[in-house]
Amino acid sequence: MDILGFCMMVAWGAAAAAFAWYAASVAGEVTYVTLADGRRQERSIPLLFKLLLPLAHNFYPLIRRSIFAKPVADAQTLLIQGGFEGLISAEEFVSLQLMLLWLPPKLWLYNVVKRRHMSIMKALPFVLDLLTLSVEAGMDFISALQRNCKSRRLDPLNEELLRMTKEIQVGSSRKEALRNMALRVKQSDLKAVAFALIQADELGVSIGAILRIQSEQLRSRRFDRAEKLAAEAPVKMLGPLLLCIFPSVFIILLGPVLSQALKGNW
């Protein structure tokens, strides 16, 4: 081996070792978002995103053109819904899309938003029950919210309620804070509850009665969703049955017959 080839091998080995060290150090980093009360909550980002984020600023001159205004706005909306506000900027996310051929980062973010919305949908009826009991026992709505946020673990719904209470504490009206939460999260059940409470404020209706009605409606909708999924299950199972199970059954049943037939022919 000549000296040039040896030097190239050493250079490639050093580059691979440096990249492996960089990837290992990035993989070990824990990423956080800061919540409304100052606490830090861990957020998981794919390793590939962590590796490419330092290169994102190279695409800013292109992304800041008017043609990318809508993708940046859409990315900002999805990042807020997914709970990544302050951790990844919209420009960084669109840069990742350019580096990764546009589609995979958005699919990941759609899945994050879907899981977050599902978590909110599951937790909301129980939170409404707690708020209903507290309000009907004589506690005001904001105090009931604060008590709920302190007593429950931090989940997506609790994070949004915590942010809403902080907005009210710094001067926003309850109606504004509820509307901001509904427009920020864009989860259908939470939006319905928020606008029902806004309407109750405007009409002077009892908050406790509205909370109880919304809780019952949410449970009814959850039951309807469960029935719909149960009805769809046989149709969804048909594909795997035809592709995987039926061929295996046919092989098991017809295998001995075909074997005997072939032996008879020989």
mmCIF file of C-alpha atoms in Angstrom:
data_model
loop_
_atom_site.group_PDB
_atom_site.id
_atom_site.type_symbol
_atom_site.label_atom_id
_atom_site.label_comp_id
_atom_site.label_asym_id
_atom_site.label_seq_id
_atom_site.Cartn_x
_atom_site.Cartn_y
_atom_site.Cartn_z
ATOM 1 C CA MET A 1 0.000 0.000 0.000
ATOM 2 C CA ASP A 2 1.408 3.369 -0.972
ATOM 3 C CA ILE A 3 1.691 6.309 1.426
ATOM 4 C CA LEU A 4 -1.234 8.189 -0.208
ATOM 5 C CA GLY A 5 -3.600 5.264 0.251
ATOM 6 C CA PHE A 6 -2.496 4.844 3.863
ATOM 7 C CA CYS A 7 -3.061 8.541 4.557
ATOM 8 C CA MET A 8 -6.519 8.373 3.013
ATOM 9 C CA MET A 9 -7.418 5.387 5.177
ATOM 10 C CA VAL A 10 -6.230 7.224 8.295
ATOM 11 C CA ALA A 11 -8.199 10.334 7.289
ATOM 12 C CA TRP A 12 -11.370 8.333 6.660
ATOM 13 C CA GLY A 13 -10.930 6.482 9.948
ATOM 14 C CA ALA A 14 -10.443 9.737 11.837
ATOM 15 C CA ALA A 15 -13.507 11.266 10.160
ATOM 16 C CA ALA A 16 -15.622 8.211 11.007
ATOM 17 C CA ALA A 17 -14.424 8.252 14.611
ATOM 18 C CA ALA A 18 -15.162 11.988 14.899
ATOM 19 C CA PHE A 19 -18.654 11.533 13.476
ATOM 20 C CA ALA A 20 -19.324 8.575 15.792
ATOM 21 C CA TRP A 21 -18.211 10.656 18.778
ATOM 22 C CA TYR A 22 -20.422 13.567 17.654
ATOM 23 C CA ALA A 23 -23.426 11.275 17.121
ATOM 24 C CA ALA A 24 -22.938 9.666 20.527
ATOM 25 C CA SER A 25 -22.701 13.035 22.286
ATOM 26 C CA VAL A 26 -25.788 14.350 20.494
ATOM 27 C CA ALA A 27 -27.741 11.157 21.266
ATOM 28 C CA GLY A 28 -26.985 11.627 24.951
ATOM 29 C CA GLU A 29 -28.392 15.161 25.040
ATOM 30 C CA VAL A 30 -31.774 15.612 26.723
ATOM 31 C CA THR A 31 -34.000 18.288 25.179
ATOM 32 C CA TYR A 32 -36.509 20.298 27.208
ATOM 33 C CA VAL A 33 -39.282 22.837 26.771
ATOM 34 C CA THR A 34 -40.025 25.453 29.425
ATOM 35 C CA LEU A 35 -43.586 25.388 30.743
ATOM 36 C CA ALA A 36 -45.681 28.367 31.792
ATOM 37 C CA ASP A 37 -44.679 28.048 35.457
ATOM 38 C CA GLY A 38 -40.950 27.833 34.678
ATOM 39 C CA ARG A 39 -40.617 24.074 34.987
ATOM 40 C CA ARG A 40 -38.762 22.161 32.280
ATOM 41 C CA GLN A 41 -40.400 19.208 30.587
ATOM 42 C CA GLU A 42 -38.457 16.696 28.509
ATOM 43 C CA ARG A 43 -39.297 16.425 24.818
ATOM 44 C CA SER A 44 -37.960 13.670 22.584
ATOM 45 C CA ILE A 45 -36.505 14.594 19.179
ATOM 46 C CA PRO A 46 -35.273 12.007 16.628
ATOM 47 C CA LEU A 47 -31.506 11.591 16.589
ATOM 48 C CA LEU A 48 -31.339 12.497 12.892
ATOM 49 C CA PHE A 49 -32.978 15.859 13.646
ATOM 50 C CA LYS A 50 -30.446 16.542 16.405
ATOM 51 C CA LEU A 51 -27.578 15.780 14.034
ATOM 52 C CA LEU A 52 -28.889 18.091 11.306
ATOM 53 C CA LEU A 53 -30.176 21.028 13.384
ATOM 54 C CA PRO A 54 -26.747 22.752 13.565
ATOM 55 C CA LEU A 55 -26.865 23.002 9.754
ATOM 56 C CA ALA A 56 -30.323 24.564 9.647
ATOM 57 C CA HIS A 57 -29.128 28.190 9.682
ATOM 58 C CA ASN A 58 -27.518 27.675 6.263
ATOM 59 C CA PHE A 59 -31.023 27.487 4.735
ATOM 60 C CA TYR A 60 -32.425 30.624 6.420
ATOM 61 C CA PRO A 61 -31.754 32.978 3.447
ATOM 62 C CA LEU A 62 -33.822 30.675 1.254
ATOM 63 C CA ILE A 63 -36.568 29.974 3.812
ATOM 64 C CA ARG A 64 -37.111 33.671 4.574
ATOM 65 C CA ARG A 65 -38.346 34.273 1.035
ATOM 66 C CA SER A 66 -42.066 34.820 0.531
ATOM 67 C CA ILE A 67 -42.529 31.481 -1.215
ATOM 68 C CA PHE A 68 -41.845 29.694 2.096
ATOM 69 C CA ALA A 69 -44.172 31.883 4.185
ATOM 70 C CA LYS A 70 -46.976 29.294 4.280
ATOM 71 C CA PRO A 71 -44.754 26.253 5.077
ATOM 72 C CA VAL A 72 -43.152 28.236 7.907
ATOM 73 C CA ALA A 73 -46.563 29.281 9.269
ATOM 74 C CA ASP A 74 -47.859 25.687 9.034
ATOM 75 C CA ALA A 75 -44.756 24.380 10.793
ATOM 76 C CA GLN A 76 -45.187 26.947 13.579
ATOM 77 C CA THR A 77 -48.804 25.868 14.088
ATOM 78 C CA LEU A 78 -47.911 22.173 14.229
ATOM 79 C CA LEU A 79 -44.953 22.742 16.563
ATOM 80 C CA ILE A 80 -47.210 24.607 18.998
ATOM 81 C CA GLN A 81 -49.838 21.864 18.817
ATOM 82 C CA GLY A 82 -47.155 19.227 19.364
ATOM 83 C CA GLY A 83 -45.707 20.979 22.418
ATOM 84 C CA PHE A 84 -42.346 21.841 20.828
ATOM 85 C CA GLU A 85 -42.708 25.616 20.955
ATOM 86 C CA GLY A 86 -39.406 27.159 22.024
ATOM 87 C CA LEU A 87 -37.424 23.993 21.332
ATOM 88 C CA ILE A 88 -37.505 23.939 17.523
ATOM 89 C CA SER A 89 -38.286 27.079 15.564
ATOM 90 C CA ALA A 90 -40.449 26.976 12.441
ATOM 91 C CA GLU A 91 -37.464 27.991 10.307
ATOM 92 C CA GLU A 92 -35.365 25.171 11.752
ATOM 93 C CA PHE A 93 -38.137 22.690 11.050
ATOM 94 C CA VAL A 94 -38.569 23.801 7.424
ATOM 95 C CA SER A 95 -34.774 23.552 7.047
ATOM 96 C CA LEU A 96 -34.998 19.948 8.272
ATOM 97 C CA GLN A 97 -37.713 19.337 5.691
ATOM 98 C CA LEU A 98 -35.438 20.615 2.929
ATOM 99 C CA MET A 99 -32.544 18.464 4.117
ATOM 100 C CA LEU A 100 -34.713 15.350 4.448
ATOM 101 C CA LEU A 101 -36.650 15.648 1.187
ATOM 102 C CA TRP A 102 -39.608 17.416 2.799
ATOM 103 C CA LEU A 103 -41.839 14.495 3.852
ATOM 104 C CA PRO A 104 -40.336 12.553 6.891
ATOM 105 C CA PRO A 105 -40.124 15.496 9.359
ATOM 106 C CA LYS A 106 -43.757 16.444 8.741
ATOM 107 C CA LEU A 107 -44.906 12.846 9.177
ATOM 108 C CA TRP A 108 -43.090 12.729 12.513
ATOM 109 C CA LEU A 109 -44.688 15.998 13.619
ATOM 110 C CA TYR A 110 -48.159 14.870 12.522
ATOM 111 C CA ASN A 111 -47.747 11.738 14.656
ATOM 112 C CA VAL A 112 -46.588 13.825 17.629
ATOM 113 C CA VAL A 113 -49.642 16.098 17.329
ATOM 114 C CA LYS A 114 -51.934 13.071 16.952
ATOM 115 C CA ARG A 115 -50.547 11.450 20.130
ATOM 116 C CA ARG A 116 -50.803 14.726 22.048
ATOM 117 C CA HIS A 117 -54.416 15.237 20.942
ATOM 118 C CA MET A 118 -55.245 11.653 21.895
ATOM 119 C CA SER A 119 -53.781 12.208 25.362
ATOM 120 C CA ILE A 120 -55.856 15.373 25.792
ATOM 121 C CA MET A 121 -59.001 13.596 24.605
ATOM 122 C CA LYS A 122 -58.504 10.758 27.117
ATOM 123 C CA ALA A 123 -57.744 13.011 30.091
ATOM 124 C CA LEU A 124 -60.354 15.712 29.500
ATOM 125 C CA PRO A 125 -63.509 13.966 30.893
ATOM 126 C CA PHE A 126 -61.780 13.131 34.189
ATOM 127 C CA VAL A 127 -60.427 16.678 34.548
ATOM 128 C CA LEU A 128 -63.899 18.075 33.878
ATOM 129 C CA ASP A 129 -65.302 15.811 36.589
ATOM 130 C CA LEU A 130 -62.772 17.146 39.094
ATOM 131 C CA LEU A 131 -63.465 20.742 38.076
ATOM 132 C CA THR A 132 -67.225 20.152 38.327
ATOM 133 C CA LEU A 133 -66.939 18.771 41.853
ATOM 134 C CA SER A 134 -64.686 21.633 42.929
ATOM 135 C CA VAL A 135 -66.891 24.359 41.416
ATOM 136 C CA GLU A 136 -70.116 22.851 42.767
ATOM 137 C CA ALA A 137 -68.472 22.642 46.197
ATOM 138 C CA GLY A 138 -68.064 26.433 46.158
ATOM 139 C CA MET A 139 -64.591 26.948 44.683
ATOM 140 C CA ASP A 140 -64.180 29.485 41.894
ATOM 141 C CA PHE A 141 -63.166 28.230 38.447
ATOM 142 C CA ILE A 142 -59.600 29.558 38.424
ATOM 143 C CA SER A 143 -58.835 28.177 41.902
ATOM 144 C CA ALA A 144 -60.235 24.815 40.782
ATOM 145 C CA LEU A 145 -57.967 24.888 37.730
ATOM 146 C CA GLN A 146 -54.901 25.723 39.824
ATOM 147 C CA ARG A 147 -55.708 22.960 42.279
ATOM 148 C CA ASN A 148 -56.129 20.502 39.422
ATOM 149 C CA CYS A 149 -52.784 21.508 37.892
ATOM 150 C CA LYS A 150 -51.013 20.969 41.216
ATOM 151 C CA SER A 151 -52.613 17.632 42.034
ATOM 152 C CA ARG A 152 -52.273 15.917 38.655
ATOM 153 C CA ARG A 153 -49.134 14.767 36.881
ATOM 154 C CA LEU A 154 -47.848 16.825 33.996
ATOM 155 C CA ASP A 155 -49.523 15.621 30.836
ATOM 156 C CA PRO A 156 -50.395 17.574 27.651
ATOM 157 C CA LEU A 157 -53.782 18.688 29.010
ATOM 158 C CA ASN A 158 -52.279 19.809 32.300
ATOM 159 C CA GLU A 159 -49.600 21.780 30.441
ATOM 160 C CA GLU A 160 -52.236 23.660 28.443
ATOM 161 C CA LEU A 161 -54.410 24.350 31.487
ATOM 162 C CA LEU A 162 -51.339 25.584 33.345
ATOM 163 C CA ARG A 163 -50.524 27.952 30.510
ATOM 164 C CA MET A 164 -54.114 29.205 30.466
ATOM 165 C CA THR A 165 -54.118 29.966 34.197
ATOM 166 C CA LYS A 166 -50.818 31.814 33.878
ATOM 167 C CA GLU A 167 -52.275 33.954 31.082
ATOM 168 C CA ILE A 168 -55.165 34.891 33.367
ATOM 169 C CA GLN A 169 -52.783 35.695 36.216
ATOM 170 C CA VAL A 170 -50.787 38.119 34.058
ATOM 171 C CA GLY A 171 -53.870 40.066 32.993
ATOM 172 C CA SER A 172 -55.788 38.224 30.269
ATOM 173 C CA SER A 173 -59.500 37.745 30.757
ATOM 174 C CA ARG A 174 -60.837 34.248 31.222
ATOM 175 C CA LYS A 175 -62.574 34.466 27.847
ATOM 176 C CA GLU A 176 -59.332 35.461 26.084
ATOM 177 C CA ALA A 177 -57.317 32.718 27.810
ATOM 178 C CA LEU A 178 -59.890 30.057 26.896
ATOM 179 C CA ARG A 179 -60.017 31.218 23.275
ATOM 180 C CA ASN A 180 -56.212 31.283 23.058
ATOM 181 C CA MET A 181 -56.026 27.722 24.373
ATOM 182 C CA ALA A 182 -58.670 26.491 21.916
ATOM 183 C CA LEU A 183 -56.956 28.112 18.930
ATOM 184 C CA ARG A 184 -53.490 27.040 20.088
ATOM 185 C CA VAL A 185 -54.220 23.351 20.681
ATOM 186 C CA LYS A 186 -56.916 22.811 18.013
ATOM 187 C CA GLN A 187 -58.166 19.596 19.571
ATOM 188 C CA SER A 188 -61.887 19.224 18.890
ATOM 189 C CA ASP A 189 -63.032 18.197 22.392
ATOM 190 C CA LEU A 190 -60.966 20.819 24.168
ATOM 191 C CA LYS A 191 -62.136 23.465 21.685
ATOM 192 C CA ALA A 192 -65.785 22.545 22.348
ATOM 193 C CA VAL A 193 -65.312 22.828 26.106
ATOM 194 C CA ALA A 194 -63.460 26.137 25.816
ATOM 195 C CA PHE A 195 -66.105 27.774 23.630
ATOM 196 C CA ALA A 196 -68.903 26.407 25.830
ATOM 197 C CA LEU A 197 -67.269 28.076 28.852
ATOM 198 C CA ILE A 198 -66.843 31.305 26.877
ATOM 199 C CA GLN A 199 -70.547 31.225 26.008
ATOM 200 C CA ALA A 200 -71.423 30.533 29.643
ATOM 201 C CA ASP A 201 -69.458 33.620 30.642
ATOM 202 C CA GLU A 202 -71.283 35.744 28.079
ATOM 203 C CA LEU A 203 -74.743 34.449 29.044
ATOM 204 C CA GLY A 204 -74.168 34.272 32.791
ATOM 205 C CA VAL A 205 -74.834 30.524 32.985
ATOM 206 C CA SER A 206 -73.500 28.484 35.914
ATOM 207 C CA ILE A 207 -69.976 27.198 35.221
ATOM 208 C CA GLY A 208 -70.658 24.051 37.226
ATOM 209 C CA ALA A 209 -73.667 23.146 35.085
ATOM 210 C CA ILE A 210 -71.723 23.719 31.851
ATOM 211 C CA LEU A 211 -68.813 21.588 33.093
ATOM 212 C CA ARG A 212 -71.158 18.730 33.998
ATOM 213 C CA ILE A 213 -72.924 18.879 30.618
ATOM 214 C CA GLN A 214 -69.617 18.947 28.739
ATOM 215 C CA SER A 215 -68.275 16.005 30.753
ATOM 216 C CA GLU A 216 -71.349 13.925 29.905
ATOM 217 C CA GLN A 217 -71.137 14.864 26.237
ATOM 218 C CA LEU A 218 -67.447 13.957 26.076
ATOM 219 C CA ARG A 219 -68.096 10.548 27.605
ATOM 220 C CA SER A 220 -70.912 9.989 25.132
ATOM 221 C CA ARG A 221 -68.610 10.921 22.223
ATOM 222 C CA ARG A 222 -65.901 8.598 23.532
ATOM 223 C CA PHE A 223 -68.444 5.767 23.651
ATOM 224 C CA ASP A 224 -69.507 6.546 20.070
ATOM 225 C CA ARG A 225 -65.852 6.530 18.941
ATOM 226 C CA ALA A 226 -65.313 3.162 20.635
ATOM 227 C CA GLU A 227 -68.361 1.718 18.876
ATOM 228 C CA LYS A 228 -67.135 3.074 15.545
ATOM 229 C CA LEU A 229 -63.671 1.544 16.035
ATOM 230 C CA ALA A 230 -65.232 -1.782 17.047
ATOM 231 C CA ALA A 231 -67.363 -1.748 13.888
ATOM 232 C CA GLU A 232 -64.295 -0.987 11.744
ATOM 233 C CA ALA A 233 -62.159 -3.732 13.310
ATOM 234 C CA PRO A 234 -63.477 -6.667 11.187
ATOM 235 C CA VAL A 235 -62.886 -4.740 7.972
ATOM 236 C CA LYS A 236 -59.346 -3.808 9.041
ATOM 237 C CA MET A 237 -58.623 -7.415 10.017
ATOM 238 C CA LEU A 238 -59.687 -8.726 6.615
ATOM 239 C CA GLY A 239 -56.451 -7.674 4.878
ATOM 240 C CA PRO A 240 -54.055 -9.395 7.327
ATOM 241 C CA LEU A 241 -56.297 -12.470 7.314
ATOM 242 C CA LEU A 242 -56.196 -12.763 3.533
ATOM 243 C CA LEU A 243 -52.472 -12.022 3.265
ATOM 244 C CA CYS A 244 -51.083 -13.920 6.246
ATOM 245 C CA ILE A 245 -53.418 -16.330 7.978
ATOM 246 C CA PHE A 246 -55.458 -17.894 5.155
ATOM 247 C CA PRO A 247 -52.380 -18.864 3.075
ATOM 248 C CA SER A 248 -50.874 -20.549 6.146
ATOM 249 C CA VAL A 249 -54.116 -22.451 6.779
ATOM 250 C CA PHE A 250 -54.256 -23.582 3.150
ATOM 251 C CA ILE A 251 -50.637 -24.771 3.281
ATOM 252 C CA ILE A 252 -51.291 -26.733 6.480
ATOM 253 C CA LEU A 253 -54.492 -28.300 5.126
ATOM 254 C CA LEU A 254 -53.431 -28.926 1.536
ATOM 255 C CA GLY A 255 -49.744 -29.679 2.165
ATOM 256 C CA PRO A 256 -50.199 -33.350 3.144
ATOM 257 C CA VAL A 257 -52.677 -33.908 0.302
ATOM 258 C CA LEU A 258 -50.298 -32.458 -2.283
ATOM 259 C CA SER A 259 -47.421 -34.452 -0.793
ATOM 260 C CA GLN A 260 -49.336 -37.731 -1.099
ATOM 261 C CA ALA A 261 -50.430 -36.847 -4.623
ATOM 262 C CA LEU A 262 -46.864 -36.141 -5.694
ATOM 263 C CA LYS A 263 -45.653 -39.411 -4.141
ATOM 264 C CA GLY A 264 -48.371 -41.280 -6.039
ATOM 265 C CA ASN A 265 -47.266 -39.749 -9.326
ATOM 266 C CA TRP A 266 -43.670 -40.782 -8.731
#
